[in-house]
Amino acid sequence: MTRDLTLAGYAVIALAVLAYQVSAWRRRDRVTFGQFVATLAAWPPTRWPLLAGWLWLGWHLFVRVHWR
Amino acid sequence: MRRQPSARLSQVRDVKLLAVAAVVLAYAWWATQLRPFAATTGAAVVGAGAAAMAFGAHHRRRSARRLGVVDVAVWATLLGALAAWQVAAYLQHPRSDHPTLSSLANALLDTHPARALAFLVWLAGAARLARA
């Protein structure tokens, strides 16, 4: 039950993200997730933390893991 | 019949692009079968990510749009909710009952082809982020 509840929480958030993303595709006055991230990546104070975070994500997913 | 110079140039560009794609594909396959937690693996993954970022930064566009307050509030709320749910799962045990995004990703990336594909997506993301 707890696993289902945790997964349901992720699913609800994913659906909310998808709903806003679709509404941003339809309405030009809203910003899509890609545009939001691209704007943060172009702004100097957030650019370097974002790039460093992306490198960390790669290390976390492809280096720091035990494959079965 | 002689070919137009522009057609030949485009053909050369296509061959170069195919060669680069083949090298990147082979690299992704090689890098995702290395031993976990090893320094070589760390260098192979992070080095490739840094190279992809350098490539993206070299082709930088600088055409980002201005963000409105509502857009920032909505995306920050959604990302904050995801982070909060992830931390709540991370702090509870056992992991099988409280999966984190990492544990879900690990299950998805269990096979070598899935890992290589995800690595390619991550490299493309690195170049795209740095190009912004």
mmCIF file with all atom_site columns, C-alpha atoms in Angstrom:
data_model
loop_
_atom_site.group_PDB
_atom_site.id
_atom_site.type_symbol
_atom_site.label_atom_id
_atom_site.label_alt_id
_atom_site.label_comp_id
_atom_site.label_asym_id
_atom_site.label_entity_id
_atom_site.label_seq_id
_atom_site.pdbx_PDB_ins_code
_atom_site.Cartn_x
_atom_site.Cartn_y
_atom_site.Cartn_z
_atom_site.occupancy
_atom_site.B_iso_or_equiv
_atom_site.pdbx_formal_charge
_atom_site.auth_seq_id
_atom_site.auth_comp_id
_atom_site.auth_asym_id
_atom_site.auth_atom_id
_atom_site.pdbx_PDB_model_num
ATOM 1   C CA . MET A 1 1   ? 0.000  0.000  0.000   1.00 0.00 ? 1   MET A CA 1
ATOM 2   C CA . THR A 1 2   ? 2.768  2.477  0.911   1.00 0.00 ? 2   THR A CA 1
ATOM 3   C CA . ARG A 1 3   ? 4.573  1.713  -2.374  1.00 0.00 ? 3   ARG A CA 1
ATOM 4   C CA . ASP A 1 4   ? 1.354  2.358  -4.292  1.00 0.00 ? 4   ASP A CA 1
ATOM 5   C CA . LEU A 1 5   ? 0.824  5.605  -2.384  1.00 0.00 ? 5   LEU A CA 1
ATOM 6   C CA . THR A 1 6   ? 4.377  6.795  -3.143  1.00 0.00 ? 6   THR A CA 1
ATOM 7   C CA . LEU A 1 7   ? 4.000  5.934  -6.840  1.00 0.00 ? 7   LEU A CA 1
ATOM 8   C CA . ALA A 1 8   ? 0.576  7.641  -6.912  1.00 0.00 ? 8   ALA A CA 1
ATOM 9   C CA . GLY A 1 9   ? 2.190  10.820 -5.556  1.00 0.00 ? 9   GLY A CA 1
ATOM 10  C CA . TYR A 1 10  ? 4.767  10.801 -8.366  1.00 0.00 ? 10  TYR A CA 1
ATOM 11  C CA . ALA A 1 11  ? 1.998  10.141 -10.897 1.00 0.00 ? 11  ALA A CA 1
ATOM 12  C CA . VAL A 1 12  ? -0.118 13.090 -9.634  1.00 0.00 ? 12  VAL A CA 1
ATOM 13  C CA . ILE A 1 13  ? 2.877  15.451 -9.889  1.00 0.00 ? 13  ILE A CA 1
ATOM 14  C CA . ALA A 1 14  ? 3.754  14.100 -13.356 1.00 0.00 ? 14  ALA A CA 1
ATOM 15  C CA . LEU A 1 15  ? 0.160  14.658 -14.500 1.00 0.00 ? 15  LEU A CA 1
ATOM 16  C CA . ALA A 1 16  ? 0.190  18.244 -13.163 1.00 0.00 ? 16  ALA A CA 1
ATOM 17  C CA . VAL A 1 17  ? 3.478  18.883 -15.019 1.00 0.00 ? 17  VAL A CA 1
ATOM 18  C CA . LEU A 1 18  ? 2.032  17.400 -18.209 1.00 0.00 ? 18  LEU A CA 1
ATOM 19  C CA . ALA A 1 19  ? -1.175 19.450 -17.881 1.00 0.00 ? 19  ALA A CA 1
ATOM 20  C CA . TYR A 1 20  ? 0.713  22.742 -17.515 1.00 0.00 ? 20  TYR A CA 1
ATOM 21  C CA . GLN A 1 21  ? 3.122  21.763 -20.305 1.00 0.00 ? 21  GLN A CA 1
ATOM 22  C CA . VAL A 1 22  ? 0.229  21.056 -22.689 1.00 0.00 ? 22  VAL A CA 1
ATOM 23  C CA . SER A 1 23  ? -1.464 24.349 -21.742 1.00 0.00 ? 23  SER A CA 1
ATOM 24  C CA . ALA A 1 24  ? 1.846  26.183 -22.390 1.00 0.00 ? 24  ALA A CA 1
ATOM 25  C CA . TRP A 1 25  ? 2.090  24.542 -25.849 1.00 0.00 ? 25  TRP A CA 1
ATOM 26  C CA . ARG A 1 26  ? -1.417 25.767 -26.636 1.00 0.00 ? 26  ARG A CA 1
ATOM 27  C CA . ARG A 1 27  ? -1.130 29.284 -25.182 1.00 0.00 ? 27  ARG A CA 1
ATOM 28  C CA . ARG A 1 28  ? 1.796  31.408 -26.288 1.00 0.00 ? 28  ARG A CA 1
ATOM 29  C CA . ASP A 1 29  ? 1.709  33.566 -23.142 1.00 0.00 ? 29  ASP A CA 1
ATOM 30  C CA . ARG A 1 30  ? 2.786  30.614 -20.975 1.00 0.00 ? 30  ARG A CA 1
ATOM 31  C CA . VAL A 1 31  ? 6.275  29.162 -20.701 1.00 0.00 ? 31  VAL A CA 1
ATOM 32  C CA . THR A 1 32  ? 6.972  25.454 -21.333 1.00 0.00 ? 32  THR A CA 1
ATOM 33  C CA . PHE A 1 33  ? 9.294  23.458 -19.080 1.00 0.00 ? 33  PHE A CA 1
ATOM 34  C CA . GLY A 1 34  ? 11.966 23.545 -21.814 1.00 0.00 ? 34  GLY A CA 1
ATOM 35  C CA . GLN A 1 35  ? 11.730 27.344 -22.109 1.00 0.00 ? 35  GLN A CA 1
ATOM 36  C CA . PHE A 1 36  ? 11.807 27.675 -18.310 1.00 0.00 ? 36  PHE A CA 1
ATOM 37  C CA . VAL A 1 37  ? 14.987 25.562 -18.036 1.00 0.00 ? 37  VAL A CA 1
ATOM 38  C CA . ALA A 1 38  ? 16.572 27.257 -21.090 1.00 0.00 ? 38  ALA A CA 1
ATOM 39  C CA . THR A 1 39  ? 15.988 30.675 -19.496 1.00 0.00 ? 39  THR A CA 1
ATOM 40  C CA . LEU A 1 40  ? 17.575 29.502 -16.233 1.00 0.00 ? 40  LEU A CA 1
ATOM 41  C CA . ALA A 1 41  ? 20.503 28.029 -18.199 1.00 0.00 ? 41  ALA A CA 1
ATOM 42  C CA . ALA A 1 42  ? 21.060 31.361 -19.973 1.00 0.00 ? 42  ALA A CA 1
ATOM 43  C CA . TRP A 1 43  ? 20.999 33.449 -16.770 1.00 0.00 ? 43  TRP A CA 1
ATOM 44  C CA . PRO A 1 44  ? 24.540 33.579 -15.241 1.00 0.00 ? 44  PRO A CA 1
ATOM 45  C CA . PRO A 1 45  ? 23.566 33.071 -11.535 1.00 0.00 ? 45  PRO A CA 1
ATOM 46  C CA . THR A 1 46  ? 21.641 29.854 -12.310 1.00 0.00 ? 46  THR A CA 1
ATOM 47  C CA . ARG A 1 47  ? 23.654 28.661 -15.358 1.00 0.00 ? 47  ARG A CA 1
ATOM 48  C CA . TRP A 1 48  ? 26.630 27.142 -13.534 1.00 0.00 ? 48  TRP A CA 1
ATOM 49  C CA . PRO A 1 49  ? 24.654 25.421 -10.728 1.00 0.00 ? 49  PRO A CA 1
ATOM 50  C CA . LEU A 1 50  ? 22.347 23.950 -13.397 1.00 0.00 ? 50  LEU A CA 1
ATOM 51  C CA . LEU A 1 51  ? 25.245 22.642 -15.516 1.00 0.00 ? 51  LEU A CA 1
ATOM 52  C CA . ALA A 1 52  ? 26.987 21.271 -12.398 1.00 0.00 ? 52  ALA A CA 1
ATOM 53  C CA . GLY A 1 53  ? 23.722 19.617 -11.332 1.00 0.00 ? 53  GLY A CA 1
ATOM 54  C CA . TRP A 1 54  ? 23.378 17.983 -14.758 1.00 0.00 ? 54  TRP A CA 1
ATOM 55  C CA . LEU A 1 55  ? 26.929 16.555 -14.494 1.00 0.00 ? 55  LEU A CA 1
ATOM 56  C CA . TRP A 1 56  ? 26.101 15.301 -10.996 1.00 0.00 ? 56  TRP A CA 1
ATOM 57  C CA . LEU A 1 57  ? 22.925 13.624 -12.367 1.00 0.00 ? 57  LEU A CA 1
ATOM 58  C CA . GLY A 1 58  ? 25.001 11.743 -14.962 1.00 0.00 ? 58  GLY A CA 1
ATOM 59  C CA . TRP A 1 59  ? 27.484 10.634 -12.326 1.00 0.00 ? 59  TRP A CA 1
ATOM 60  C CA . HIS A 1 60  ? 24.621 9.591  -10.028 1.00 0.00 ? 60  HIS A CA 1
ATOM 61  C CA . LEU A 1 61  ? 22.802 7.583  -12.731 1.00 0.00 ? 61  LEU A CA 1
ATOM 62  C CA . PHE A 1 62  ? 25.716 6.020  -14.618 1.00 0.00 ? 62  PHE A CA 1
ATOM 63  C CA . VAL A 1 63  ? 28.622 5.800  -12.161 1.00 0.00 ? 63  VAL A CA 1
ATOM 64  C CA . ARG A 1 64  ? 27.254 5.577  -8.605  1.00 0.00 ? 64  ARG A CA 1
ATOM 65  C CA . VAL A 1 65  ? 25.020 2.557  -9.037  1.00 0.00 ? 65  VAL A CA 1
ATOM 66  C CA . HIS A 1 66  ? 25.223 -1.248 -8.740  1.00 0.00 ? 66  HIS A CA 1
ATOM 67  C CA . TRP A 1 67  ? 23.854 -2.985 -11.831 1.00 0.00 ? 67  TRP A CA 1
ATOM 68  C CA . ARG A 1 68  ? 22.366 -6.380 -11.074 1.00 0.00 ? 68  ARG A CA 1
ATOM 69  C CA . MET B 2 1   ? 27.450 14.922 -65.427 1.00 0.00 ? 1   MET B CA 1
ATOM 70  C CA . ARG B 2 2   ? 29.298 16.952 -62.790 1.00 0.00 ? 2   ARG B CA 1
ATOM 71  C CA . ARG B 2 3   ? 27.743 17.477 -59.379 1.00 0.00 ? 3   ARG B CA 1
ATOM 72  C CA . GLN B 2 4   ? 27.054 20.927 -57.984 1.00 0.00 ? 4   GLN B CA 1
ATOM 73  C CA . PRO B 2 5   ? 29.670 21.993 -55.348 1.00 0.00 ? 5   PRO B CA 1
ATOM 74  C CA . SER B 2 6   ? 26.881 22.635 -52.814 1.00 0.00 ? 6   SER B CA 1
ATOM 75  C CA . ALA B 2 7   ? 25.531 19.081 -53.271 1.00 0.00 ? 7   ALA B CA 1
ATOM 76  C CA . ARG B 2 8   ? 29.009 17.643 -52.713 1.00 0.00 ? 8   ARG B CA 1
ATOM 77  C CA . LEU B 2 9   ? 29.465 19.789 -49.610 1.00 0.00 ? 9   LEU B CA 1
ATOM 78  C CA . SER B 2 10  ? 26.146 18.593 -48.239 1.00 0.00 ? 10  SER B CA 1
ATOM 79  C CA . GLN B 2 11  ? 27.146 14.974 -48.927 1.00 0.00 ? 11  GLN B CA 1
ATOM 80  C CA . VAL B 2 12  ? 30.459 15.455 -47.090 1.00 0.00 ? 12  VAL B CA 1
ATOM 81  C CA . ARG B 2 13  ? 28.537 17.028 -44.180 1.00 0.00 ? 13  ARG B CA 1
ATOM 82  C CA . ASP B 2 14  ? 26.160 14.037 -44.060 1.00 0.00 ? 14  ASP B CA 1
ATOM 83  C CA . VAL B 2 15  ? 29.082 11.561 -44.005 1.00 0.00 ? 15  VAL B CA 1
ATOM 84  C CA . LYS B 2 16  ? 30.779 13.552 -41.212 1.00 0.00 ? 16  LYS B CA 1
ATOM 85  C CA . LEU B 2 17  ? 27.530 13.668 -39.230 1.00 0.00 ? 17  LEU B CA 1
ATOM 86  C CA . LEU B 2 18  ? 27.049 9.895  -39.630 1.00 0.00 ? 18  LEU B CA 1
ATOM 87  C CA . ALA B 2 19  ? 30.645 9.263  -38.520 1.00 0.00 ? 19  ALA B CA 1
ATOM 88  C CA . VAL B 2 20  ? 30.220 11.471 -35.432 1.00 0.00 ? 20  VAL B CA 1
ATOM 89  C CA . ALA B 2 21  ? 26.903 9.751  -34.590 1.00 0.00 ? 21  ALA B CA 1
ATOM 90  C CA . ALA B 2 22  ? 28.562 6.315  -34.891 1.00 0.00 ? 22  ALA B CA 1
ATOM 91  C CA . VAL B 2 23  ? 31.444 7.370  -32.613 1.00 0.00 ? 23  VAL B CA 1
ATOM 92  C CA . VAL B 2 24  ? 29.053 8.846  -29.998 1.00 0.00 ? 24  VAL B CA 1
ATOM 93  C CA . LEU B 2 25  ? 26.887 5.707  -30.130 1.00 0.00 ? 25  LEU B CA 1
ATOM 94  C CA . ALA B 2 26  ? 29.925 3.433  -29.691 1.00 0.00 ? 26  ALA B CA 1
ATOM 95  C CA . TYR B 2 27  ? 31.180 5.619  -26.837 1.00 0.00 ? 27  TYR B CA 1
ATOM 96  C CA . ALA B 2 28  ? 27.790 5.476  -25.075 1.00 0.00 ? 28  ALA B CA 1
ATOM 97  C CA . TRP B 2 29  ? 27.762 1.676  -25.408 1.00 0.00 ? 29  TRP B CA 1
ATOM 98  C CA . TRP B 2 30  ? 31.326 1.431  -24.044 1.00 0.00 ? 30  TRP B CA 1
ATOM 99  C CA . ALA B 2 31  ? 30.870 3.931  -21.176 1.00 0.00 ? 31  ALA B CA 1
ATOM 100 C CA . THR B 2 32  ? 27.693 2.267  -19.875 1.00 0.00 ? 32  THR B CA 1
ATOM 101 C CA . GLN B 2 33  ? 29.290 -1.176 -19.513 1.00 0.00 ? 33  GLN B CA 1
ATOM 102 C CA . LEU B 2 34  ? 32.194 0.010  -17.316 1.00 0.00 ? 34  LEU B CA 1
ATOM 103 C CA . ARG B 2 35  ? 32.445 -1.057 -13.679 1.00 0.00 ? 35  ARG B CA 1
ATOM 104 C CA . PRO B 2 36  ? 30.305 1.091  -11.317 1.00 0.00 ? 36  PRO B CA 1
ATOM 105 C CA . PHE B 2 37  ? 32.040 3.265  -8.692  1.00 0.00 ? 37  PHE B CA 1
ATOM 106 C CA . ALA B 2 38  ? 35.365 3.128  -10.612 1.00 0.00 ? 38  ALA B CA 1
ATOM 107 C CA . ALA B 2 39  ? 37.439 6.247  -11.324 1.00 0.00 ? 39  ALA B CA 1
ATOM 108 C CA . THR B 2 40  ? 37.628 5.299  -15.032 1.00 0.00 ? 40  THR B CA 1
ATOM 109 C CA . THR B 2 41  ? 33.835 5.186  -15.221 1.00 0.00 ? 41  THR B CA 1
ATOM 110 C CA . GLY B 2 42  ? 33.534 8.556  -13.477 1.00 0.00 ? 42  GLY B CA 1
ATOM 111 C CA . ALA B 2 43  ? 36.038 10.120 -15.874 1.00 0.00 ? 43  ALA B CA 1
ATOM 112 C CA . ALA B 2 44  ? 34.356 8.523  -18.920 1.00 0.00 ? 44  ALA B CA 1
ATOM 113 C CA . VAL B 2 45  ? 30.868 9.763  -17.929 1.00 0.00 ? 45  VAL B CA 1
ATOM 114 C CA . VAL B 2 46  ? 31.629 13.204 -16.487 1.00 0.00 ? 46  VAL B CA 1
ATOM 115 C CA . GLY B 2 47  ? 34.281 13.871 -19.168 1.00 0.00 ? 47  GLY B CA 1
ATOM 116 C CA . ALA B 2 48  ? 31.801 13.098 -21.949 1.00 0.00 ? 48  ALA B CA 1
ATOM 117 C CA . GLY B 2 49  ? 29.182 15.313 -20.284 1.00 0.00 ? 49  GLY B CA 1
ATOM 118 C CA . ALA B 2 50  ? 31.688 18.168 -20.000 1.00 0.00 ? 50  ALA B CA 1
ATOM 119 C CA . ALA B 2 51  ? 32.672 17.695 -23.669 1.00 0.00 ? 51  ALA B CA 1
ATOM 120 C CA . ALA B 2 52  ? 28.995 17.803 -24.708 1.00 0.00 ? 52  ALA B CA 1
ATOM 121 C CA . MET B 2 53  ? 28.587 21.009 -22.668 1.00 0.00 ? 53  MET B CA 1
ATOM 122 C CA . ALA B 2 54  ? 31.676 22.537 -24.299 1.00 0.00 ? 54  ALA B CA 1
ATOM 123 C CA . PHE B 2 55  ? 30.195 21.687 -27.723 1.00 0.00 ? 55  PHE B CA 1
ATOM 124 C CA . GLY B 2 56  ? 26.848 23.253 -26.728 1.00 0.00 ? 56  GLY B CA 1
ATOM 125 C CA . ALA B 2 57  ? 28.500 26.384 -25.303 1.00 0.00 ? 57  ALA B CA 1
ATOM 126 C CA . HIS B 2 58  ? 30.473 26.771 -28.562 1.00 0.00 ? 58  HIS B CA 1
ATOM 127 C CA . HIS B 2 59  ? 27.154 26.956 -30.442 1.00 0.00 ? 59  HIS B CA 1
ATOM 128 C CA . ARG B 2 60  ? 25.452 29.219 -27.886 1.00 0.00 ? 60  ARG B CA 1
ATOM 129 C CA . ARG B 2 61  ? 22.268 31.003 -29.015 1.00 0.00 ? 61  ARG B CA 1
ATOM 130 C CA . ARG B 2 62  ? 21.510 33.469 -26.177 1.00 0.00 ? 62  ARG B CA 1
ATOM 131 C CA . SER B 2 63  ? 17.865 33.812 -27.120 1.00 0.00 ? 63  SER B CA 1
ATOM 132 C CA . ALA B 2 64  ? 16.153 33.053 -23.828 1.00 0.00 ? 64  ALA B CA 1
ATOM 133 C CA . ARG B 2 65  ? 12.795 34.697 -23.193 1.00 0.00 ? 65  ARG B CA 1
ATOM 134 C CA . ARG B 2 66  ? 11.732 36.626 -20.104 1.00 0.00 ? 66  ARG B CA 1
ATOM 135 C CA . LEU B 2 67  ? 9.896  34.644 -17.460 1.00 0.00 ? 67  LEU B CA 1
ATOM 136 C CA . GLY B 2 68  ? 6.614  35.902 -16.021 1.00 0.00 ? 68  GLY B CA 1
ATOM 137 C CA . VAL B 2 69  ? 5.850  35.692 -12.295 1.00 0.00 ? 69  VAL B CA 1
ATOM 138 C CA . VAL B 2 70  ? 3.061  33.154 -12.879 1.00 0.00 ? 70  VAL B CA 1
ATOM 139 C CA . ASP B 2 71  ? 5.332  30.867 -14.936 1.00 0.00 ? 71  ASP B CA 1
ATOM 140 C CA . VAL B 2 72  ? 8.084  30.966 -12.306 1.00 0.00 ? 72  VAL B CA 1
ATOM 141 C CA . ALA B 2 73  ? 5.541  30.349 -9.517  1.00 0.00 ? 73  ALA B CA 1
ATOM 142 C CA . VAL B 2 74  ? 3.904  27.393 -11.308 1.00 0.00 ? 74  VAL B CA 1
ATOM 143 C CA . TRP B 2 75  ? 7.143  25.637 -12.329 1.00 0.00 ? 75  TRP B CA 1
ATOM 144 C CA . ALA B 2 76  ? 8.775  26.321 -8.941  1.00 0.00 ? 76  ALA B CA 1
ATOM 145 C CA . THR B 2 77  ? 5.705  24.872 -7.159  1.00 0.00 ? 77  THR B CA 1
ATOM 146 C CA . LEU B 2 78  ? 5.660  21.746 -9.349  1.00 0.00 ? 78  LEU B CA 1
ATOM 147 C CA . LEU B 2 79  ? 9.408  21.163 -8.999  1.00 0.00 ? 79  LEU B CA 1
ATOM 148 C CA . GLY B 2 80  ? 9.185  21.907 -5.262  1.00 0.00 ? 80  GLY B CA 1
ATOM 149 C CA . ALA B 2 81  ? 6.371  19.356 -4.874  1.00 0.00 ? 81  ALA B CA 1
ATOM 150 C CA . LEU B 2 82  ? 8.458  16.749 -6.728  1.00 0.00 ? 82  LEU B CA 1
ATOM 151 C CA . ALA B 2 83  ? 11.506 17.501 -4.557  1.00 0.00 ? 83  ALA B CA 1
ATOM 152 C CA . ALA B 2 84  ? 9.421  17.331 -1.343  1.00 0.00 ? 84  ALA B CA 1
ATOM 153 C CA . TRP B 2 85  ? 7.816  13.996 -2.354  1.00 0.00 ? 85  TRP B CA 1
ATOM 154 C CA . GLN B 2 86  ? 11.241 12.620 -3.305  1.00 0.00 ? 86  GLN B CA 1
ATOM 155 C CA . VAL B 2 87  ? 12.796 13.686 0.042   1.00 0.00 ? 87  VAL B CA 1
ATOM 156 C CA . ALA B 2 88  ? 9.817  12.211 1.955   1.00 0.00 ? 88  ALA B CA 1
ATOM 157 C CA . ALA B 2 89  ? 10.354 8.871  0.147   1.00 0.00 ? 89  ALA B CA 1
ATOM 158 C CA . TYR B 2 90  ? 14.137 9.057  0.665   1.00 0.00 ? 90  TYR B CA 1
ATOM 159 C CA . LEU B 2 91  ? 13.783 9.494  4.436   1.00 0.00 ? 91  LEU B CA 1
ATOM 160 C CA . GLN B 2 92  ? 11.576 6.401  4.812   1.00 0.00 ? 92  GLN B CA 1
ATOM 161 C CA . HIS B 2 93  ? 12.455 2.706  4.624   1.00 0.00 ? 93  HIS B CA 1
ATOM 162 C CA . PRO B 2 94  ? 12.412 0.083  3.190   1.00 0.00 ? 94  PRO B CA 1
ATOM 163 C CA . ARG B 2 95  ? 13.269 1.450  -0.270  1.00 0.00 ? 95  ARG B CA 1
ATOM 164 C CA . SER B 2 96  ? 10.956 -1.075 -1.970  1.00 0.00 ? 96  SER B CA 1
ATOM 165 C CA . ASP B 2 97  ? 7.988  0.520  -0.162  1.00 0.00 ? 97  ASP B CA 1
ATOM 166 C CA . HIS B 2 98  ? 9.216  4.100  -0.601  1.00 0.00 ? 98  HIS B CA 1
ATOM 167 C CA . PRO B 2 99  ? 10.866 4.297  -4.025  1.00 0.00 ? 99  PRO B CA 1
ATOM 168 C CA . THR B 2 100 ? 12.870 7.414  -4.842  1.00 0.00 ? 100 THR B CA 1
ATOM 169 C CA . LEU B 2 101 ? 13.344 8.775  -8.367  1.00 0.00 ? 101 LEU B CA 1
ATOM 170 C CA . SER B 2 102 ? 16.852 7.269  -8.285  1.00 0.00 ? 102 SER B CA 1
ATOM 171 C CA . SER B 2 103 ? 15.622 3.791  -7.372  1.00 0.00 ? 103 SER B CA 1
ATOM 172 C CA . LEU B 2 104 ? 12.915 3.992  -10.062 1.00 0.00 ? 104 LEU B CA 1
ATOM 173 C CA . ALA B 2 105 ? 15.527 5.133  -12.604 1.00 0.00 ? 105 ALA B CA 1
ATOM 174 C CA . ASN B 2 106 ? 17.885 2.313  -11.574 1.00 0.00 ? 106 ASN B CA 1
ATOM 175 C CA . ALA B 2 107 ? 15.138 -0.232 -12.240 1.00 0.00 ? 107 ALA B CA 1
ATOM 176 C CA . LEU B 2 108 ? 14.456 1.341  -15.665 1.00 0.00 ? 108 LEU B CA 1
ATOM 177 C CA . LEU B 2 109 ? 18.162 1.429  -16.562 1.00 0.00 ? 109 LEU B CA 1
ATOM 178 C CA . ASP B 2 110 ? 18.845 -2.156 -15.572 1.00 0.00 ? 110 ASP B CA 1
ATOM 179 C CA . THR B 2 111 ? 19.620 -3.354 -19.101 1.00 0.00 ? 111 THR B CA 1
ATOM 180 C CA . HIS B 2 112 ? 22.665 -2.235 -21.073 1.00 0.00 ? 112 HIS B CA 1
ATOM 181 C CA . PRO B 2 113 ? 20.704 -0.934 -24.143 1.00 0.00 ? 113 PRO B CA 1
ATOM 182 C CA . ALA B 2 114 ? 18.405 1.147  -21.872 1.00 0.00 ? 114 ALA B CA 1
ATOM 183 C CA . ARG B 2 115 ? 21.453 2.552  -20.075 1.00 0.00 ? 115 ARG B CA 1
ATOM 184 C CA . ALA B 2 116 ? 23.224 3.426  -23.337 1.00 0.00 ? 116 ALA B CA 1
ATOM 185 C CA . LEU B 2 117 ? 20.072 5.129  -24.656 1.00 0.00 ? 117 LEU B CA 1
ATOM 186 C CA . ALA B 2 118 ? 19.636 7.102  -21.415 1.00 0.00 ? 118 ALA B CA 1
ATOM 187 C CA . PHE B 2 119 ? 23.316 8.096  -21.575 1.00 0.00 ? 119 PHE B CA 1
ATOM 188 C CA . LEU B 2 120 ? 22.791 9.465  -25.102 1.00 0.00 ? 120 LEU B CA 1
ATOM 189 C CA . VAL B 2 121 ? 19.745 11.432 -23.905 1.00 0.00 ? 121 VAL B CA 1
ATOM 190 C CA . TRP B 2 122 ? 21.790 12.784 -20.970 1.00 0.00 ? 122 TRP B CA 1
ATOM 191 C CA . LEU B 2 123 ? 24.611 13.840 -23.333 1.00 0.00 ? 123 LEU B CA 1
ATOM 192 C CA . ALA B 2 124 ? 22.111 15.591 -25.636 1.00 0.00 ? 124 ALA B CA 1
ATOM 193 C CA . GLY B 2 125 ? 20.642 17.338 -22.574 1.00 0.00 ? 125 GLY B CA 1
ATOM 194 C CA . ALA B 2 126 ? 24.120 18.487 -21.532 1.00 0.00 ? 126 ALA B CA 1
ATOM 195 C CA . ALA B 2 127 ? 24.758 20.038 -24.962 1.00 0.00 ? 127 ALA B CA 1
ATOM 196 C CA . ARG B 2 128 ? 21.261 21.596 -25.058 1.00 0.00 ? 128 ARG B CA 1
ATOM 197 C CA . LEU B 2 129 ? 21.598 23.133 -21.577 1.00 0.00 ? 129 LEU B CA 1
ATOM 198 C CA . ALA B 2 130 ? 24.988 24.653 -22.381 1.00 0.00 ? 130 ALA B CA 1
ATOM 199 C CA . ARG B 2 131 ? 23.686 26.027 -25.713 1.00 0.00 ? 131 ARG B CA 1
ATOM 200 C CA . ALA B 2 132 ? 21.000 28.118 -23.959 1.00 0.00 ? 132 ALA B CA 1
#
